[in-house]
Amino acid sequence: MGKMLYAAIVAGFLCSFSLAFGHQASFETVARNPNWVRLKAADKFERSKIADLGISIESVTSDSVYGLVSDELLAKLRKSGVPILETFKVSSPVSGTDFPSDDMRFHNYARMTQALDELVATYPNLLKKFSIGKTLQGRDIWGVQVNSSAAARATLGDDTFSAKPGIVFMGNHHAREHVSAEIPLMLLEHLAKNYGVDKDLTALIDKRDIYVIPMVNPDGVEYDISTGSYKWQRKNMRPNPDGGSSYGVDLNRNYGF
């Protein structure tokens, strides 16, 4: 990996975590089997009032917002006077300490790591696994370099500069968006299987430094499925400075650029 691109990846994450520790997240950790709500919000002031109540706003329309709330926060909403236009309970099948039974085809952290190891072992002349660092709970944030140059793979992370343009694909910033880890994994498999087969793709790989990091937020992912029923966690698992009543920082909103 070229020094500049590698440094940019690591610096971006260090900046994220630095900001994460310095800024208290205001939103609560969404409870198991939360409520999906639609709330009246005609302008930015009404949206700010809703956000200040601790609502994790997921979607905005011209006259309302949508979000996920616990039973406790729903009760708080009703007392606040904010018009509730729609609400229903969200649930999922229970399977144990992994994905709900209907979604077991998706990759948890262990299966994602295994998938990367198998791809790297199958295509050692193209792929190299690396870690950009550890999460707050000690998990490696794994990535894979796609590069047809043995010299480039051998100098991964050192002071070697690359003349080739680089690109980084990342998934699962938000813990509950599990499909967002599947897309980078599929991309990585597609690149590896078709190098030397597809002329255009081969030329693309030969002329670029490509890096794939499928699961940026493994702590949040594992927490979200830890009971076998989705907890709808969006953020990571950093304890917030509020006495332990909430966890997490949204990594996707805390980059320094």
PDB file of C-alpha atoms in Angstrom:
ATOM      1  CA  MET A   1       0.000   0.000   0.000  1.00  0.00           C
ATOM      2  CA  GLY A   2       1.347   3.455  -0.832  1.00  0.00           C
ATOM      3  CA  LYS A   3       2.332   5.490   2.201  1.00  0.00           C
ATOM      4  CA  MET A   4      -0.003   8.381   1.430  1.00  0.00           C
ATOM      5  CA  LEU A   5      -3.122   6.247   0.961  1.00  0.00           C
ATOM      6  CA  TYR A   6      -2.345   4.032   3.961  1.00  0.00           C
ATOM      7  CA  ALA A   7      -1.755   7.110   6.110  1.00  0.00           C
ATOM      8  CA  ALA A   8      -5.004   8.651   4.907  1.00  0.00           C
ATOM      9  CA  ILE A   9      -6.989   5.556   5.871  1.00  0.00           C
ATOM     10  CA  VAL A  10      -5.457   5.309   9.339  1.00  0.00           C
ATOM     11  CA  ALA A  11      -5.580   9.055   9.966  1.00  0.00           C
ATOM     12  CA  GLY A  12      -9.232   9.141   9.012  1.00  0.00           C
ATOM     13  CA  PHE A  13     -10.092   6.490  11.551  1.00  0.00           C
ATOM     14  CA  LEU A  14      -7.913   8.035  14.265  1.00  0.00           C
ATOM     15  CA  CYS A  15      -9.682  11.308  13.659  1.00  0.00           C
ATOM     16  CA  SER A  16     -13.039   9.547  13.905  1.00  0.00           C
ATOM     17  CA  PHE A  17     -12.178   7.979  17.229  1.00  0.00           C
ATOM     18  CA  SER A  18     -10.639  11.208  18.522  1.00  0.00           C
ATOM     19  CA  LEU A  19     -13.813  13.089  17.758  1.00  0.00           C
ATOM     20  CA  ALA A  20     -15.849  10.222  19.147  1.00  0.00           C
ATOM     21  CA  PHE A  21     -14.158  10.467  22.525  1.00  0.00           C
ATOM     22  CA  GLY A  22     -14.469  14.214  22.578  1.00  0.00           C
ATOM     23  CA  HIS A  23     -18.128  14.501  21.694  1.00  0.00           C
ATOM     24  CA  GLN A  24     -21.014  12.990  23.600  1.00  0.00           C
ATOM     25  CA  ALA A  25     -23.585  11.325  21.398  1.00  0.00           C
ATOM     26  CA  SER A  26     -27.069  12.592  22.231  1.00  0.00           C
ATOM     27  CA  PHE A  27     -29.073   9.688  20.841  1.00  0.00           C
ATOM     28  CA  GLU A  28     -29.982   6.670  22.947  1.00  0.00           C
ATOM     29  CA  THR A  29     -29.063   3.085  22.200  1.00  0.00           C
ATOM     30  CA  VAL A  30     -32.194   1.696  20.547  1.00  0.00           C
ATOM     31  CA  ALA A  31     -33.795  -1.070  22.579  1.00  0.00           C
ATOM     32  CA  ARG A  32     -34.681  -4.564  21.437  1.00  0.00           C
ATOM     33  CA  ASN A  33     -37.987  -4.618  19.540  1.00  0.00           C
ATOM     34  CA  PRO A  34     -38.207  -0.818  19.259  1.00  0.00           C
ATOM     35  CA  ASN A  35     -41.012   1.315  17.869  1.00  0.00           C
ATOM     36  CA  TRP A  36     -40.974   2.828  14.396  1.00  0.00           C
ATOM     37  CA  VAL A  37     -42.501   6.305  14.541  1.00  0.00           C
ATOM     38  CA  ARG A  38     -43.494   9.050  12.149  1.00  0.00           C
ATOM     39  CA  LEU A  39     -43.540  12.484  13.767  1.00  0.00           C
ATOM     40  CA  LYS A  40     -44.836  15.819  12.511  1.00  0.00           C
ATOM     41  CA  ALA A  41     -41.951  18.172  11.732  1.00  0.00           C
ATOM     42  CA  ALA A  42     -42.602  20.956   9.253  1.00  0.00           C
ATOM     43  CA  ASP A  43     -39.246  22.728   9.502  1.00  0.00           C
ATOM     44  CA  LYS A  44     -35.698  22.493  10.844  1.00  0.00           C
ATOM     45  CA  PHE A  45     -36.726  23.909  14.213  1.00  0.00           C
ATOM     46  CA  GLU A  46     -39.270  21.161  14.814  1.00  0.00           C
ATOM     47  CA  ARG A  47     -36.728  18.570  13.643  1.00  0.00           C
ATOM     48  CA  SER A  48     -34.175  19.970  16.089  1.00  0.00           C
ATOM     49  CA  LYS A  49     -36.701  19.749  18.916  1.00  0.00           C
ATOM     50  CA  ILE A  50     -37.280  16.081  18.088  1.00  0.00           C
ATOM     51  CA  ALA A  51     -33.548  15.366  17.872  1.00  0.00           C
ATOM     52  CA  ASP A  52     -33.013  17.047  21.247  1.00  0.00           C
ATOM     53  CA  LEU A  53     -35.415  14.523  22.785  1.00  0.00           C
ATOM     54  CA  GLY A  54     -32.969  11.766  21.820  1.00  0.00           C
ATOM     55  CA  ILE A  55     -34.736  10.460  18.726  1.00  0.00           C
ATOM     56  CA  SER A  56     -32.560   8.720  16.151  1.00  0.00           C
ATOM     57  CA  ILE A  57     -33.982  10.341  12.994  1.00  0.00           C
ATOM     58  CA  GLU A  58     -33.736   7.906  10.082  1.00  0.00           C
ATOM     59  CA  SER A  59     -35.622   9.709   7.317  1.00  0.00           C
ATOM     60  CA  VAL A  60     -36.944  13.209   6.626  1.00  0.00           C
ATOM     61  CA  THR A  61     -39.838  14.339   4.418  1.00  0.00           C
ATOM     62  CA  SER A  62     -41.233  17.825   3.817  1.00  0.00           C
ATOM     63  CA  ASP A  63     -43.588  17.659   6.798  1.00  0.00           C
ATOM     64  CA  SER A  64     -42.419  14.772   9.004  1.00  0.00           C
ATOM     65  CA  VAL A  65     -39.546  12.609  10.204  1.00  0.00           C
ATOM     66  CA  TYR A  66     -39.212   8.875  10.811  1.00  0.00           C
ATOM     67  CA  GLY A  67     -37.212   7.199  13.555  1.00  0.00           C
ATOM     68  CA  LEU A  68     -36.722   4.290  15.962  1.00  0.00           C
ATOM     69  CA  VAL A  69     -37.490   4.727  19.659  1.00  0.00           C
ATOM     70  CA  SER A  70     -37.689   2.554  22.753  1.00  0.00           C
ATOM     71  CA  ASP A  71     -40.906   2.193  24.747  1.00  0.00           C
ATOM     72  CA  GLU A  72     -39.499   4.621  27.327  1.00  0.00           C
ATOM     73  CA  LEU A  73     -38.705   7.238  24.708  1.00  0.00           C
ATOM     74  CA  LEU A  74     -42.103   6.763  23.081  1.00  0.00           C
ATOM     75  CA  ALA A  75     -43.723   7.579  26.424  1.00  0.00           C
ATOM     76  CA  LYS A  76     -41.492  10.656  26.674  1.00  0.00           C
ATOM     77  CA  LEU A  77     -42.551  11.678  23.169  1.00  0.00           C
ATOM     78  CA  ARG A  78     -46.220  11.469  24.046  1.00  0.00           C
ATOM     79  CA  LYS A  79     -45.670  13.761  27.028  1.00  0.00           C
ATOM     80  CA  SER A  80     -43.649  16.237  24.956  1.00  0.00           C
ATOM     81  CA  GLY A  81     -46.542  17.269  22.768  1.00  0.00           C
ATOM     82  CA  VAL A  82     -44.824  16.357  19.501  1.00  0.00           C
ATOM     83  CA  PRO A  83     -47.581  15.086  17.164  1.00  0.00           C
ATOM     84  CA  ILE A  84     -47.151  11.348  16.544  1.00  0.00           C
ATOM     85  CA  LEU A  85     -48.573  10.576  13.101  1.00  0.00           C
ATOM     86  CA  GLU A  86     -47.834   6.840  13.045  1.00  0.00           C
ATOM     87  CA  THR A  87     -46.231   4.194  15.240  1.00  0.00           C
ATOM     88  CA  PHE A  88     -45.824   0.426  15.245  1.00  0.00           C
ATOM     89  CA  LYS A  89     -43.670  -2.147  16.993  1.00  0.00           C
ATOM     90  CA  VAL A  90     -40.621  -3.538  15.155  1.00  0.00           C
ATOM     91  CA  SER A  91     -39.671  -7.136  15.906  1.00  0.00           C
ATOM     92  CA  SER A  92     -37.597  -9.934  14.415  1.00  0.00           C
ATOM     93  CA  PRO A  93     -37.395 -13.741  14.776  1.00  0.00           C
ATOM     94  CA  VAL A  94     -35.143 -14.894  17.616  1.00  0.00           C
ATOM     95  CA  SER A  95     -32.367 -17.419  16.914  1.00  0.00           C
ATOM     96  CA  GLY A  96     -29.866 -17.169  19.788  1.00  0.00           C
ATOM     97  CA  THR A  97     -26.610 -15.213  19.815  1.00  0.00           C
ATOM     98  CA  ASP A  98     -26.337 -14.514  16.100  1.00  0.00           C
ATOM     99  CA  PHE A  99     -28.473 -13.171  13.280  1.00  0.00           C
ATOM    100  CA  PRO A 100     -32.200 -13.946  13.430  1.00  0.00           C
ATOM    101  CA  SER A 101     -32.836 -17.329  11.836  1.00  0.00           C
ATOM    102  CA  ASP A 102     -34.120 -15.853   8.564  1.00  0.00           C
ATOM    103  CA  ASP A 103     -30.896 -13.860   8.103  1.00  0.00           C
ATOM    104  CA  MET A 104     -28.199 -16.382   8.992  1.00  0.00           C
ATOM    105  CA  ARG A 105     -26.783 -16.120   5.469  1.00  0.00           C
ATOM    106  CA  PHE A 106     -25.297 -12.745   6.397  1.00  0.00           C
ATOM    107  CA  HIS A 107     -21.767 -12.422   7.798  1.00  0.00           C
ATOM    108  CA  ASN A 108     -21.149 -11.751  11.459  1.00  0.00           C
ATOM    109  CA  TYR A 109     -17.626 -10.681  12.454  1.00  0.00           C
ATOM    110  CA  ALA A 110     -16.251 -14.230  12.687  1.00  0.00           C
ATOM    111  CA  ARG A 111     -17.721 -15.307   9.344  1.00  0.00           C
ATOM    112  CA  MET A 112     -16.564 -12.106   7.690  1.00  0.00           C
ATOM    113  CA  THR A 113     -13.020 -12.701   8.961  1.00  0.00           C
ATOM    114  CA  GLN A 114     -13.142 -16.303   7.759  1.00  0.00           C
ATOM    115  CA  ALA A 115     -14.373 -15.198   4.325  1.00  0.00           C
ATOM    116  CA  LEU A 116     -11.450 -12.783   4.003  1.00  0.00           C
ATOM    117  CA  ASP A 117      -8.961 -15.455   5.085  1.00  0.00           C
ATOM    118  CA  GLU A 118     -10.332 -17.914   2.531  1.00  0.00           C
ATOM    119  CA  LEU A 119     -10.175 -15.381  -0.305  1.00  0.00           C
ATOM    120  CA  VAL A 120      -6.612 -14.357   0.557  1.00  0.00           C
ATOM    121  CA  ALA A 121      -5.547 -18.014   0.746  1.00  0.00           C
ATOM    122  CA  THR A 122      -7.147 -18.704  -2.641  1.00  0.00           C
ATOM    123  CA  TYR A 123      -5.660 -15.650  -4.372  1.00  0.00           C
ATOM    124  CA  PRO A 124      -2.318 -14.994  -2.613  1.00  0.00           C
ATOM    125  CA  ASN A 125      -0.835 -13.402  -5.727  1.00  0.00           C
ATOM    126  CA  LEU A 126      -3.490 -10.696  -5.739  1.00  0.00           C
ATOM    127  CA  LEU A 127      -4.822 -10.194  -2.198  1.00  0.00           C
ATOM    128  CA  LYS A 128      -3.263  -9.323   1.142  1.00  0.00           C
ATOM    129  CA  LYS A 129      -5.107  -8.980   4.454  1.00  0.00           C
ATOM    130  CA  PHE A 130      -4.324  -6.137   6.859  1.00  0.00           C
ATOM    131  CA  SER A 131      -5.783  -4.415   9.930  1.00  0.00           C
ATOM    132  CA  ILE A 132      -6.184  -0.649  10.218  1.00  0.00           C
ATOM    133  CA  GLY A 133      -6.303  -0.994  14.014  1.00  0.00           C
ATOM    134  CA  LYS A 134      -8.466  -2.334  16.811  1.00  0.00           C
ATOM    135  CA  THR A 135     -11.906  -1.295  17.978  1.00  0.00           C
ATOM    136  CA  LEU A 136     -12.694  -0.160  21.505  1.00  0.00           C
ATOM    137  CA  GLN A 137     -13.567  -3.768  22.366  1.00  0.00           C
ATOM    138  CA  GLY A 138     -10.349  -5.127  20.866  1.00  0.00           C
ATOM    139  CA  ARG A 139     -11.505  -6.443  17.486  1.00  0.00           C
ATOM    140  CA  ASP A 140      -9.275  -5.956  14.464  1.00  0.00           C
ATOM    141  CA  ILE A 141     -10.835  -3.867  11.703  1.00  0.00           C
ATOM    142  CA  TRP A 142      -9.823  -6.055   8.791  1.00  0.00           C
ATOM    143  CA  GLY A 143      -9.206  -4.961   5.242  1.00  0.00           C
ATOM    144  CA  VAL A 144      -7.843  -6.575   2.094  1.00  0.00           C
ATOM    145  CA  GLN A 145      -5.480  -5.014  -0.418  1.00  0.00           C
ATOM    146  CA  VAL A 146      -6.143  -5.883  -4.067  1.00  0.00           C
ATOM    147  CA  ASN A 147      -2.939  -5.374  -6.025  1.00  0.00           C
ATOM    148  CA  SER A 148      -1.337  -7.389  -8.810  1.00  0.00           C
ATOM    149  CA  SER A 149       2.127  -6.115  -7.875  1.00  0.00           C
ATOM    150  CA  ALA A 150       4.035  -8.394  -5.492  1.00  0.00           C
ATOM    151  CA  ALA A 151       6.250  -5.451  -4.548  1.00  0.00           C
ATOM    152  CA  ALA A 152       3.231  -3.333  -3.609  1.00  0.00           C
ATOM    153  CA  ARG A 153       1.785  -6.119  -1.463  1.00  0.00           C
ATOM    154  CA  ALA A 154       5.162  -6.650   0.216  1.00  0.00           C
ATOM    155  CA  THR A 155       5.392  -2.981   1.219  1.00  0.00           C
ATOM    156  CA  LEU A 156       1.862  -2.740   2.638  1.00  0.00           C
ATOM    157  CA  GLY A 157       1.888  -0.055   5.324  1.00  0.00           C
ATOM    158  CA  ASP A 158       5.515   1.025   5.077  1.00  0.00           C
ATOM    159  CA  ASP A 159       7.057   4.207   3.673  1.00  0.00           C
ATOM    160  CA  THR A 160       6.785   3.216   0.028  1.00  0.00           C
ATOM    161  CA  PHE A 161       4.907   5.654  -2.192  1.00  0.00           C
ATOM    162  CA  SER A 162       2.650   4.428  -4.968  1.00  0.00           C
ATOM    163  CA  ALA A 163       2.248   6.207  -8.275  1.00  0.00           C
ATOM    164  CA  LYS A 164      -1.096   4.511  -8.884  1.00  0.00           C
ATOM    165  CA  PRO A 165      -4.384   6.160  -7.869  1.00  0.00           C
ATOM    166  CA  GLY A 166      -6.016   4.480  -4.896  1.00  0.00           C
ATOM    167  CA  ILE A 167      -9.569   3.735  -3.827  1.00  0.00           C
ATOM    168  CA  VAL A 168     -11.018   2.395  -0.569  1.00  0.00           C
ATOM    169  CA  PHE A 169     -14.360   0.573  -0.261  1.00  0.00           C
ATOM    170  CA  MET A 170     -15.856   0.367   3.245  1.00  0.00           C
ATOM    171  CA  GLY A 171     -19.012  -1.174   4.704  1.00  0.00           C
ATOM    172  CA  ASN A 172     -20.972  -1.410   7.944  1.00  0.00           C
ATOM    173  CA  HIS A 173     -20.306   2.044   9.353  1.00  0.00           C
ATOM    174  CA  HIS A 174     -23.761   1.641  10.875  1.00  0.00           C
ATOM    175  CA  ALA A 175     -24.072  -1.573  12.866  1.00  0.00           C
ATOM    176  CA  ARG A 176     -27.622  -2.471  11.871  1.00  0.00           C
ATOM    177  CA  GLU A 177     -27.018  -1.981   8.127  1.00  0.00           C
ATOM    178  CA  HIS A 178     -25.776  -5.537   7.725  1.00  0.00           C
ATOM    179  CA  VAL A 179     -26.188  -5.707   3.963  1.00  0.00           C
ATOM    180  CA  SER A 180     -23.573  -2.956   3.688  1.00  0.00           C
ATOM    181  CA  ALA A 181     -20.901  -5.509   4.674  1.00  0.00           C
ATOM    182  CA  GLU A 182     -22.096  -7.989   2.067  1.00  0.00           C
ATOM    183  CA  ILE A 183     -21.549  -5.614  -0.869  1.00  0.00           C
ATOM    184  CA  PRO A 184     -17.805  -5.047  -0.215  1.00  0.00           C
ATOM    185  CA  LEU A 185     -17.357  -8.795   0.299  1.00  0.00           C
ATOM    186  CA  MET A 186     -19.076  -9.512  -3.010  1.00  0.00           C
ATOM    187  CA  LEU A 187     -16.972  -6.837  -4.704  1.00  0.00           C
ATOM    188  CA  LEU A 188     -13.777  -8.357  -3.322  1.00  0.00           C
ATOM    189  CA  GLU A 189     -14.761 -11.825  -4.505  1.00  0.00           C
ATOM    190  CA  HIS A 190     -15.704 -10.469  -7.941  1.00  0.00           C
ATOM    191  CA  LEU A 191     -12.360  -8.697  -8.354  1.00  0.00           C
ATOM    192  CA  ALA A 192     -10.374 -11.750  -7.266  1.00  0.00           C
ATOM    193  CA  LYS A 193     -12.272 -14.284  -9.378  1.00  0.00           C
ATOM    194  CA  ASN A 194     -12.234 -12.202 -12.542  1.00  0.00           C
ATOM    195  CA  TYR A 195      -8.668 -10.922 -12.492  1.00  0.00           C
ATOM    196  CA  GLY A 196      -6.972 -12.421 -15.535  1.00  0.00           C
ATOM    197  CA  VAL A 197     -10.368 -13.430 -16.941  1.00  0.00           C
ATOM    198  CA  ASP A 198     -12.053 -10.110 -17.670  1.00  0.00           C
ATOM    199  CA  LYS A 199      -9.760  -7.871 -19.738  1.00  0.00           C
ATOM    200  CA  ASP A 200     -11.201  -4.554 -18.574  1.00  0.00           C
ATOM    201  CA  LEU A 201     -11.290  -5.529 -14.909  1.00  0.00           C
ATOM    202  CA  THR A 202      -7.731  -6.859 -15.105  1.00  0.00           C
ATOM    203  CA  ALA A 203      -6.530  -3.554 -16.558  1.00  0.00           C
ATOM    204  CA  LEU A 204      -8.372  -1.661 -13.832  1.00  0.00           C
ATOM    205  CA  ILE A 205      -6.697  -3.674 -11.060  1.00  0.00           C
ATOM    206  CA  ASP A 206      -3.261  -3.388 -12.682  1.00  0.00           C
ATOM    207  CA  LYS A 207      -3.521   0.406 -12.715  1.00  0.00           C
ATOM    208  CA  ARG A 208      -4.932   1.044  -9.223  1.00  0.00           C
ATOM    209  CA  ASP A 209      -4.384   0.443  -5.525  1.00  0.00           C
ATOM    210  CA  ILE A 210      -7.650  -1.057  -4.233  1.00  0.00           C
ATOM    211  CA  TYR A 211      -8.541  -1.640  -0.581  1.00  0.00           C
ATOM    212  CA  VAL A 212     -11.704  -3.221   0.810  1.00  0.00           C
ATOM    213  CA  ILE A 213     -12.728  -2.881   4.482  1.00  0.00           C
ATOM    214  CA  PRO A 214     -16.073  -4.714   4.761  1.00  0.00           C
ATOM    215  CA  MET A 215     -16.899  -4.101   8.448  1.00  0.00           C
ATOM    216  CA  VAL A 216     -15.848  -0.741   9.866  1.00  0.00           C
ATOM    217  CA  ASN A 217     -17.963  -1.146  13.020  1.00  0.00           C
ATOM    218  CA  PRO A 218     -17.638  -4.778  14.188  1.00  0.00           C
ATOM    219  CA  ASP A 219     -18.375  -3.948  17.849  1.00  0.00           C
ATOM    220  CA  GLY A 220     -21.729  -2.468  16.914  1.00  0.00           C
ATOM    221  CA  VAL A 221     -22.481  -5.328  14.516  1.00  0.00           C
ATOM    222  CA  GLU A 222     -21.871  -7.966  17.175  1.00  0.00           C
ATOM    223  CA  TYR A 223     -23.946  -6.074  19.733  1.00  0.00           C
ATOM    224  CA  ASP A 224     -26.811  -5.654  17.281  1.00  0.00           C
ATOM    225  CA  ILE A 225     -27.175  -9.437  16.857  1.00  0.00           C
ATOM    226  CA  SER A 226     -25.974 -10.558  20.296  1.00  0.00           C
ATOM    227  CA  THR A 227     -29.391 -11.758  21.454  1.00  0.00           C
ATOM    228  CA  GLY A 228     -30.460 -13.328  18.169  1.00  0.00           C
ATOM    229  CA  SER A 229     -32.939 -10.510  17.672  1.00  0.00           C
ATOM    230  CA  TYR A 230     -31.964  -7.167  16.174  1.00  0.00           C
ATOM    231  CA  LYS A 231     -31.291  -4.389  18.683  1.00  0.00           C
ATOM    232  CA  TRP A 232     -31.221  -1.789  15.890  1.00  0.00           C
ATOM    233  CA  GLN A 233     -27.889  -0.399  17.027  1.00  0.00           C
ATOM    234  CA  ARG A 234     -26.520   2.218  14.637  1.00  0.00           C
ATOM    235  CA  LYS A 235     -23.337   3.425  16.344  1.00  0.00           C
ATOM    236  CA  ASN A 236     -20.240   1.816  17.777  1.00  0.00           C
ATOM    237  CA  MET A 237     -20.023   0.667  21.415  1.00  0.00           C
ATOM    238  CA  ARG A 238     -18.128   3.523  23.057  1.00  0.00           C
ATOM    239  CA  PRO A 239     -19.608   4.198  26.535  1.00  0.00           C
ATOM    240  CA  ASN A 240     -20.938   7.744  26.531  1.00  0.00           C
ATOM    241  CA  PRO A 241     -20.228  10.115  29.453  1.00  0.00           C
ATOM    242  CA  ASP A 242     -23.801   9.979  30.708  1.00  0.00           C
ATOM    243  CA  GLY A 243     -23.453   7.368  33.428  1.00  0.00           C
ATOM    244  CA  GLY A 244     -23.831   4.344  31.169  1.00  0.00           C
ATOM    245  CA  SER A 245     -27.374   4.980  29.947  1.00  0.00           C
ATOM    246  CA  SER A 246     -26.302   5.060  26.293  1.00  0.00           C
ATOM    247  CA  TYR A 247     -23.566   3.719  24.063  1.00  0.00           C
ATOM    248  CA  GLY A 248     -22.067   4.688  20.789  1.00  0.00           C
ATOM    249  CA  VAL A 249     -20.812   7.271  18.346  1.00  0.00           C
ATOM    250  CA  ASP A 250     -21.887   7.383  14.705  1.00  0.00           C
ATOM    251  CA  LEU A 251     -18.578   6.863  12.899  1.00  0.00           C
ATOM    252  CA  ASN A 252     -20.093   7.961   9.609  1.00  0.00           C
ATOM    253  CA  ARG A 253     -20.757  11.443  11.018  1.00  0.00           C
ATOM    254  CA  ASN A 254     -17.458  11.967  12.815  1.00  0.00           C
ATOM    255  CA  TYR A 255     -14.831  12.112  10.099  1.00  0.00           C
ATOM    256  CA  GLY A 256     -12.556  15.130  10.025  1.00  0.00           C
ATOM    257  CA  PHE A 257     -13.200  15.810   6.342  1.00  0.00           C
TER     258      PHE A 257
END
